[in-house]
Coordinates of C-alpha atoms in Angstrom, one line a residue:
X16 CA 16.3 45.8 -111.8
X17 CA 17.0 46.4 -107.9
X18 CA 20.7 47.8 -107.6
X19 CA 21.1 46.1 -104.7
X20 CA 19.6 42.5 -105.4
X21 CA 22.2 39.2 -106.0
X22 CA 22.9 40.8 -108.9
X23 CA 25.1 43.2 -108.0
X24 CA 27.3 40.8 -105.8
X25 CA 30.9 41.9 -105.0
X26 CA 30.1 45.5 -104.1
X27 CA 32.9 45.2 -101.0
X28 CA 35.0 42.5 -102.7
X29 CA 37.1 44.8 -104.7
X30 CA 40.5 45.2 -105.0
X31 CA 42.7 48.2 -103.9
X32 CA 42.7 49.8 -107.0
X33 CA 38.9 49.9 -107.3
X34 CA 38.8 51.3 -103.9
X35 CA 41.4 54.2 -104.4
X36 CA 40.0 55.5 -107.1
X37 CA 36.3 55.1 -105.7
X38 CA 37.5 57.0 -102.9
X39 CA 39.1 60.1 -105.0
X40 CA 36.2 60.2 -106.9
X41 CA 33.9 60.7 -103.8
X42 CA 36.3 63.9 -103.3
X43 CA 36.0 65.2 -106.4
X44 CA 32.6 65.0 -106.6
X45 CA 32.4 66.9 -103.3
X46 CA 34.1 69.5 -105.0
X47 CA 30.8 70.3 -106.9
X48 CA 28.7 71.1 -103.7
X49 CA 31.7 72.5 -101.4
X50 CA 31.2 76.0 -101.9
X51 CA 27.4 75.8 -101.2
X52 CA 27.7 76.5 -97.7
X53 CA 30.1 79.3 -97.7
X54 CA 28.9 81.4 -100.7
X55 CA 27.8 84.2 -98.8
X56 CA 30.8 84.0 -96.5
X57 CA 33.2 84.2 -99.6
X58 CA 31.2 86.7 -100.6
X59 CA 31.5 88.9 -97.2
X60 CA 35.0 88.4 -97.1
X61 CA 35.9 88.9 -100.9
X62 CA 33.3 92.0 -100.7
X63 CA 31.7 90.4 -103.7
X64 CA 28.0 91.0 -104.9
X65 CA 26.3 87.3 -105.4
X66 CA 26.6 87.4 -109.3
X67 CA 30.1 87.7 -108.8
X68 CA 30.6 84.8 -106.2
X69 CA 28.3 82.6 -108.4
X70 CA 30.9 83.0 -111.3
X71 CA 32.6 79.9 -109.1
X72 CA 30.0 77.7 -110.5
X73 CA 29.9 78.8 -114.2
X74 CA 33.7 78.9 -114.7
X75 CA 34.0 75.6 -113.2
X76 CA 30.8 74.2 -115.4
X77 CA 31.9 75.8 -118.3
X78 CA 35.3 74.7 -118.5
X79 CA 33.9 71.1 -118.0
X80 CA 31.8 71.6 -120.6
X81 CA 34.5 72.2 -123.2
X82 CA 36.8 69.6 -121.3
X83 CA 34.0 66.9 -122.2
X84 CA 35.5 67.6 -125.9
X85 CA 39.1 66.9 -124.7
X86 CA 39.0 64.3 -121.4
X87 CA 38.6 61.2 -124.3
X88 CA 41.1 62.4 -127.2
X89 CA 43.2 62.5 -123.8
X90 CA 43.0 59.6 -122.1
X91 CA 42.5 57.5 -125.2
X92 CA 45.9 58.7 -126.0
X93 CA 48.2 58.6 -122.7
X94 CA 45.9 55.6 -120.5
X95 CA 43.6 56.0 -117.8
X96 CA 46.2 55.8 -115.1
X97 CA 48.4 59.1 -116.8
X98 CA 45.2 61.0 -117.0
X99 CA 43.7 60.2 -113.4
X100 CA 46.9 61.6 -111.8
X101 CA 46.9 64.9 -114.5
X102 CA 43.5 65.4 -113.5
X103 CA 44.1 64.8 -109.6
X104 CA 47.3 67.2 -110.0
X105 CA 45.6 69.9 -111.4
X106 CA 42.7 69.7 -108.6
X107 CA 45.5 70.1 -106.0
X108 CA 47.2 73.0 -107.9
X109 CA 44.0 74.9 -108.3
X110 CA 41.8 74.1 -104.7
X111 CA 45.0 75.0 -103.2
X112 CA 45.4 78.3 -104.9
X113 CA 41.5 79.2 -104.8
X114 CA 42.2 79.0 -100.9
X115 CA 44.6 82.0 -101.5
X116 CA 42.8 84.0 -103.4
X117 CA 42.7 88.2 -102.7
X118 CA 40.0 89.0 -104.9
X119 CA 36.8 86.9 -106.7
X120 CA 38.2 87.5 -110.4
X121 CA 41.5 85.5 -109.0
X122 CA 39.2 82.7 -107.1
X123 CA 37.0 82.3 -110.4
X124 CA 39.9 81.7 -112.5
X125 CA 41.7 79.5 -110.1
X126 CA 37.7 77.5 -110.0
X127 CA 37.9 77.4 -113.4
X128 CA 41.4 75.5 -113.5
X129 CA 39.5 73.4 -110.6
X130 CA 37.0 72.4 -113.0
X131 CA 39.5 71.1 -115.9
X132 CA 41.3 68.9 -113.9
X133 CA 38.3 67.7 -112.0
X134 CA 37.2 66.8 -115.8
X135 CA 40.0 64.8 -116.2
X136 CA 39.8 62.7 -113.3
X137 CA 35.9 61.6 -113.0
X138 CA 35.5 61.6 -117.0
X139 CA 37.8 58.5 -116.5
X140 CA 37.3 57.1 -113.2
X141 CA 34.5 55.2 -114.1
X142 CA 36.1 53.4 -117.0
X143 CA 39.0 52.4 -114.9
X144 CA 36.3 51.2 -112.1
X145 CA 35.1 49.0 -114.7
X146 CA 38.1 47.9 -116.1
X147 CA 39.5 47.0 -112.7
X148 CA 36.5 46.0 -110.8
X149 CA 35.9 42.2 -109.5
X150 CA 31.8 40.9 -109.8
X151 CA 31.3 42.6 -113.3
X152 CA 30.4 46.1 -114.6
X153 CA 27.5 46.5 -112.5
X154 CA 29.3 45.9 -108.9
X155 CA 31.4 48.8 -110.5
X156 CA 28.7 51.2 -111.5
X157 CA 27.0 51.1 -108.4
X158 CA 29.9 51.2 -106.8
X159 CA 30.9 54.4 -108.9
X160 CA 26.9 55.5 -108.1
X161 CA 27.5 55.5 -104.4
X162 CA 30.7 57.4 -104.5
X163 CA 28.5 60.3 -106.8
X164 CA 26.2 60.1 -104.2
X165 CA 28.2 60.5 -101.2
X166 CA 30.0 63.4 -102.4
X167 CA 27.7 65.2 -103.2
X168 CA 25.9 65.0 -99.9
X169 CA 29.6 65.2 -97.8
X170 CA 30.6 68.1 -100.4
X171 CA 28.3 70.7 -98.5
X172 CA 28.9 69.2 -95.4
X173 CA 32.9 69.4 -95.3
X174 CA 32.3 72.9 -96.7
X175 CA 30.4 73.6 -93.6
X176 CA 32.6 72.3 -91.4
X177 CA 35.9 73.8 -92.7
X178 CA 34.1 77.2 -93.7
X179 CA 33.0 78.0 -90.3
X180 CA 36.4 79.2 -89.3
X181 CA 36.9 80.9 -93.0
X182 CA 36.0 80.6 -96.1
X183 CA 39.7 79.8 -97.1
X184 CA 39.6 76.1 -95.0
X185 CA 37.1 74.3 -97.4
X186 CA 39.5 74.8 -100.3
X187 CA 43.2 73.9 -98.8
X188 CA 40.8 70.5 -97.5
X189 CA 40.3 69.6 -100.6
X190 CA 43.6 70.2 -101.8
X191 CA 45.0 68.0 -99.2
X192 CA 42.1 65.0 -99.6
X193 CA 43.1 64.9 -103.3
X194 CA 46.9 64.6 -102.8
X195 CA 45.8 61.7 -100.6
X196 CA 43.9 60.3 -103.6
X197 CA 46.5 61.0 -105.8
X198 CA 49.7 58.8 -103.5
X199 CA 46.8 56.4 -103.4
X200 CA 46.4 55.8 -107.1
X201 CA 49.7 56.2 -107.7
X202 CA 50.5 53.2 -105.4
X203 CA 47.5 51.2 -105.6
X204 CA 46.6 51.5 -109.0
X205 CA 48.3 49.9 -112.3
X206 CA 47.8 51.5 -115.7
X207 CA 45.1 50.8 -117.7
X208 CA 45.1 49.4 -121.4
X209 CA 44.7 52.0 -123.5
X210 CA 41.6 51.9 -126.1
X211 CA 41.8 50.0 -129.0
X212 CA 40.4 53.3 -130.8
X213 CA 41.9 56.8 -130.6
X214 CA 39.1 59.1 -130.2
X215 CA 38.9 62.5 -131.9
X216 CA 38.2 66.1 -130.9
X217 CA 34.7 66.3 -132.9
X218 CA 33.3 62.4 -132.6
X219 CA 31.8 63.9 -129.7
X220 CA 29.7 66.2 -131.7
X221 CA 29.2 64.2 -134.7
X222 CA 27.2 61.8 -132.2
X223 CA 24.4 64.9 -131.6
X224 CA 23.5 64.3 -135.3
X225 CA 21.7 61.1 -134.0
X226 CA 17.8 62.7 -133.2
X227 CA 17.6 60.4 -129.8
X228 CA 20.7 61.9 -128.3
X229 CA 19.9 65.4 -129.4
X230 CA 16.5 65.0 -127.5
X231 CA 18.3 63.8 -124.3
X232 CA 21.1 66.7 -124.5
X233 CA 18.4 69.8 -125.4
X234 CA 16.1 67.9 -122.5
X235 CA 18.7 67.8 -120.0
X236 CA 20.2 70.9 -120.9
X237 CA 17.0 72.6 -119.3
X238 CA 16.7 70.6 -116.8
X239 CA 20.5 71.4 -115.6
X240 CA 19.4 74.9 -115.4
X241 CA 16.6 74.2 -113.2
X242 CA 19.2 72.3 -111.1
X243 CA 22.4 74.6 -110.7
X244 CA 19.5 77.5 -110.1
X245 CA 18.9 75.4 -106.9
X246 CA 22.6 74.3 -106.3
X247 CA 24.4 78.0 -107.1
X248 CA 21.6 80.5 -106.2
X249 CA 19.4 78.9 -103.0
X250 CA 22.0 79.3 -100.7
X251 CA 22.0 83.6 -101.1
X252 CA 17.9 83.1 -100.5
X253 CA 18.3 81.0 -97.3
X254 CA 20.8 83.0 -95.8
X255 CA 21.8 80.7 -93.1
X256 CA 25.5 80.1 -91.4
X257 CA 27.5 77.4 -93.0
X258 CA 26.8 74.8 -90.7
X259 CA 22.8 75.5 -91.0
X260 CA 23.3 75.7 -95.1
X261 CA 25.8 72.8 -95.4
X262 CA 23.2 70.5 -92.9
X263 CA 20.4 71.3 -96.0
X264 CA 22.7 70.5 -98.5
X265 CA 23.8 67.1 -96.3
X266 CA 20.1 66.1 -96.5
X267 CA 19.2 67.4 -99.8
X268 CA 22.8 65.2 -101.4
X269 CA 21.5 62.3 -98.9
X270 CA 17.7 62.2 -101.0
X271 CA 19.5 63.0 -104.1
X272 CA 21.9 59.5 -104.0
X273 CA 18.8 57.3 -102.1
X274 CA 16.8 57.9 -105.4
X275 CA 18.9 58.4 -108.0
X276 CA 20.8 54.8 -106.6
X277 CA 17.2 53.0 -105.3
X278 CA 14.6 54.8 -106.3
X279 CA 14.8 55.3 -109.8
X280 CA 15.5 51.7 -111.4
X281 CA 12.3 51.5 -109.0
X282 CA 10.4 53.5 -110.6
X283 CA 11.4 53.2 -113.8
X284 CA 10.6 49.3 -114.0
X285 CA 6.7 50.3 -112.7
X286 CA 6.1 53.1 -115.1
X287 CA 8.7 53.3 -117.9
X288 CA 11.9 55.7 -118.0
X289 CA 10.1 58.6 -119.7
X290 CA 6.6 58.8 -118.2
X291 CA 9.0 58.9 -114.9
X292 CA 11.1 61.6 -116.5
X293 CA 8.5 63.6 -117.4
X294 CA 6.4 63.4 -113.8
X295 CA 9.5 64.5 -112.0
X296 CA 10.7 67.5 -114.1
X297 CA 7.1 68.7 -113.6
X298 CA 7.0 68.0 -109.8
X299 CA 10.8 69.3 -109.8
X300 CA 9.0 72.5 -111.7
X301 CA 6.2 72.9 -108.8
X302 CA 8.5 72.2 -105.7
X303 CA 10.8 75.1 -106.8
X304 CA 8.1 77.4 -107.6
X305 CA 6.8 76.8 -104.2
X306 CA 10.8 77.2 -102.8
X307 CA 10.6 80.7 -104.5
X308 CA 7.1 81.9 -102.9
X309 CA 7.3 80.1 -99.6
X310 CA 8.4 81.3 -95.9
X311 CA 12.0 80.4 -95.3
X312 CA 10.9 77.2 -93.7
X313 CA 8.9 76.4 -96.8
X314 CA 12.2 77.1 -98.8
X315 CA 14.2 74.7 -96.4
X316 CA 11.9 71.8 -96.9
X317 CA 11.4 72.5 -101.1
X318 CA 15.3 72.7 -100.8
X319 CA 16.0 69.2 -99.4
X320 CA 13.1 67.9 -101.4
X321 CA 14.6 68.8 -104.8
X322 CA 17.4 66.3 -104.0
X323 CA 14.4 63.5 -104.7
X324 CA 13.1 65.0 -107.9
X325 CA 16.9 65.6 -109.3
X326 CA 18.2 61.9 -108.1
X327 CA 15.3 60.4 -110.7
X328 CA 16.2 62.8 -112.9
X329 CA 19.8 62.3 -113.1
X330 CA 19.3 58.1 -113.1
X331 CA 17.0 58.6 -116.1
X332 CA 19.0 60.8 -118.0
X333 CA 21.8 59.1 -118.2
X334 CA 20.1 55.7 -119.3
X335 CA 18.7 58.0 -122.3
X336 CA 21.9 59.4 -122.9
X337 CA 23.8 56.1 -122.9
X338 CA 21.3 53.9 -124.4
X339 CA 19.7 55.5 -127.3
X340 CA 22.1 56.5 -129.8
X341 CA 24.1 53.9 -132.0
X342 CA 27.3 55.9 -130.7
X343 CA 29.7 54.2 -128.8
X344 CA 28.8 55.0 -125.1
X345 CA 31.9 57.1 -123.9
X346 CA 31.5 59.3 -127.4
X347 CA 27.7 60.0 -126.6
X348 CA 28.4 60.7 -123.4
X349 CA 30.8 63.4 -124.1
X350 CA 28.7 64.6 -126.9
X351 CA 25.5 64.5 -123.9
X352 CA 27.4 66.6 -121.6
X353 CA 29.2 68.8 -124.0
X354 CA 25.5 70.5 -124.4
X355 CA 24.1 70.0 -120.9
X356 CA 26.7 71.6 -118.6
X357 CA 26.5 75.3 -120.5
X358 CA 23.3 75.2 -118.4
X359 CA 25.1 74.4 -115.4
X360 CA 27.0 77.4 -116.0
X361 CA 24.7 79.6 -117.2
X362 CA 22.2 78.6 -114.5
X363 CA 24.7 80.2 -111.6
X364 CA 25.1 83.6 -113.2
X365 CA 21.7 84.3 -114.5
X366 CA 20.0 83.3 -111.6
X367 CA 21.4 86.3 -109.6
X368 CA 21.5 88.7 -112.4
X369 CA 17.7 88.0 -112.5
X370 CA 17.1 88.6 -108.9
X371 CA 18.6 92.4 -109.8
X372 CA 17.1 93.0 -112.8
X373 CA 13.3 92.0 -111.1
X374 CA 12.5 90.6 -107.8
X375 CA 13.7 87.4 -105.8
X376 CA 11.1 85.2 -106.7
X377 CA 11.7 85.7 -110.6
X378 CA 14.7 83.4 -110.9
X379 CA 12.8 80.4 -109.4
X380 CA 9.7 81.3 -112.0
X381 CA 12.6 80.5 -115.2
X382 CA 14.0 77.2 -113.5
X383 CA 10.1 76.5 -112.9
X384 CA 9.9 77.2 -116.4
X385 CA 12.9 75.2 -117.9
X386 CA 11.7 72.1 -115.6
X387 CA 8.5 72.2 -117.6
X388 CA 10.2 73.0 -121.0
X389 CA 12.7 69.7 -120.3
X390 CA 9.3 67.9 -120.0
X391 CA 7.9 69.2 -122.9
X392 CA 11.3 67.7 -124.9
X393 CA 10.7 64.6 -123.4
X394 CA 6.9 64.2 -124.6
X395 CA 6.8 65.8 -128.2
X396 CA 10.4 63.8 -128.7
X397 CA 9.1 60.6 -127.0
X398 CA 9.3 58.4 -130.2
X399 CA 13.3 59.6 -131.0
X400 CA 13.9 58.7 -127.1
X401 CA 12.0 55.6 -126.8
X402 CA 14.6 52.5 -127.1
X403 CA 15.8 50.1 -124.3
X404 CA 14.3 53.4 -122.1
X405 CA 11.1 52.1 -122.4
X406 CA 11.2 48.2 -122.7
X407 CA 9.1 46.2 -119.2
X408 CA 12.4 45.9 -117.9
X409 CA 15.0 48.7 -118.6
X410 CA 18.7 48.6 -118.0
X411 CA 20.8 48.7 -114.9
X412 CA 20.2 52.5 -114.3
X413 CA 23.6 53.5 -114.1
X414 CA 23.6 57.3 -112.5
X415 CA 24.2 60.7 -113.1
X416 CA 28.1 60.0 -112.6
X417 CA 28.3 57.8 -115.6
X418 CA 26.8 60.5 -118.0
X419 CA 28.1 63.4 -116.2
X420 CA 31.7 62.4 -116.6
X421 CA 32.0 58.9 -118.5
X422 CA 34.3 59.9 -121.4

């Protein structure tokens, strides 16, 4: 199904509510990419070795990783609205702080309260999307889709902007963007009903007993390695000023949200969701080794050319994710992402500590390598993933955002 067919009429008739929280939710999902840009300044400025600086990515993944376990027993408990605005507040509290920081250990810790909060709000802005949304769910998923994809090309971008005069900008930025969204929702935005079923701490993990969604989280948790090793670590190898690294990034998010949104559901309807999957972790798995080996021009281009493999990758994923198990779809989502993001966090601190312990090229060898292992998942595993995934014509592809943080 094309996203953007008759089908998903009343994309920009929506009312205030939809739009206000759209509109945070393309801020904090520029969070995720903000620091690209200024790594190496942060790093120059905090005198911080690169492992050290890259422990901004794994505190903030890590904690969202654990949060996937709490965001639902949350909401589920005090409404979507409540736990928008506790998620919001906490992202204000903590960007603001990180833009005071005095050492790294202080800015990692302050990421890390980033990261809860940051939890809490996009676990549950697409469910309030949806539940407020005129045109039907998938008006609001691609509406939901679009605001993934635009902050995580803008992300780099305001990072590049702000970060050019110091590192310390990007942070207060975000801090003020997200009190914005949070007057916004608080204004615009009436309170959701709550679910008609609490959910516990561990429904989230009795869902990975189902062999499908197992598949999907070991697969994806590999692949997220290969991806944060080019989100967390590529910016050290190119070595360029913010605005030069943040412009990559700008084009790199840009390919990411044209074929995670458009090309995908594309794709998928020609070939079938896993033969797709599995091409594009291997071509993801050649374009980095060839990021790794190349000049730095070569590594510019491979860079920005990622964006494509890991926007079909992120569409494809989630549809696995949300469509094989029995599970309800928020429960196996959270169950999904519990196991994938400890490769998101992992990815950022290992990648460096590689680079030490051997060479520079090394670290792109392992994602290379984890590309091709989230392949192999997908082929010897093909019959426990094969559902709605594979049917002539699958799903409305629904984007990373919706398995990411859908809980």
């Amino acid at each position: 199904m094309d996203p953007f067919d008759e089908g998903a009429g009343g994309l920009l008739k929506q009312p205030k509510s939809v739009w206000a929280t759209a509109g945070a939710s393309v801020v904090a999902f520029m969070g995720i990419g903000l620091v690209d840009p200024i790594l190496p300044s942060i790093a120059q400025g905090l005198n911080a070795t690169a492992s050290q600086v890259s422990l901004l990515f794994t505190s903030y993944f890590l904690i969202t990783a654990v949060a996937m376990l709490v965001t639902g027993f949350v909401s589920s408990r005090i409404g979507g609205k409540k736990t928008l605005l506790l998620g919001l507040a906490f992202v204000v509290a903590f960007a603001g702080l990180a833009g005071t920081s005095g050492s790294v250990g202080e800015l990692v810790g302050f990421r890390a309260g980033w990261g809860l909060g940051n939890a809490l709000f996009v676990s549950t802005a697409l469910a309030v999307i949806v539940g407020a949304a005129a045109g039907g769910s998938a008006a609001a998923i691609l509406l939901y889709e679009s605001a993934l994809g635009l902050g995580m090309a803008c992300g780099p971008l305001l990072g590049a902007l702000l970060g050019d005069a110091s590192w310390r900008y990007p942070f207060f930025g975000t801090a003020f963007l997200m009190a914005v969204g949070f007057l916004c929702i608080t204004v615009f935005l009436k309170e959701q009903p709550k679910p008609a079923r609490k959910t516990s701490l561990l429904d989230p993990v009795k869902a990975l007993g189902h062999g499908g969604l197992a598949s999907a989280a070991v697969s994806a948790f590999f692949y997220n390695y290969t991806f944060f090793t080019v989100l967390a670590f590529t910016p050290f190898v190119l070595n360029m000023t913010p605005y030069k690294s943040g412009a990559v990034f700008f084009a790199w998010g840009v390919l990411l949200a044209v074929f995670s949104v458009i090309m995908a559901p594309r794709l998928q309807k020609r070939f079938g969701s896993l033969k797709v999957l599995g091409g594009s972790l291997v071509l993801l798995a050649a374009d980095v080794l060839v990021l790794g080996y190349g000049s730095h021009t070569t590594a510019v281009v491979c860079t920005i050319l990622s964006g494509a493999f890991i926007g079909v990758n992120n569409t494809v994923y989630t549809e696995l994710a949300l469509g094989v198990s029995d599970a309800p779809r928020p429960v196996a989502s959270a169950g999904y992402n519990f196991v994938r993001w400890f490769a998101a966090a992992a990815a950022p601190y290992f990648a460096p500590k590689i680079e030490e312990w051997t060479d520079l090229h090394i670290p792109f060898v392992v994602a290379a390598a984890t590309a091709v292992a989230g392949a192999v998942v997908v082929v010897v595993r093909r019959k426990a993933l094969t559902n709605e995934a594979e049917e002539p014509e699958p799903k409305q592809a629904t984007g990373d955002g919706v398995a990411v943080f859908a809980n």
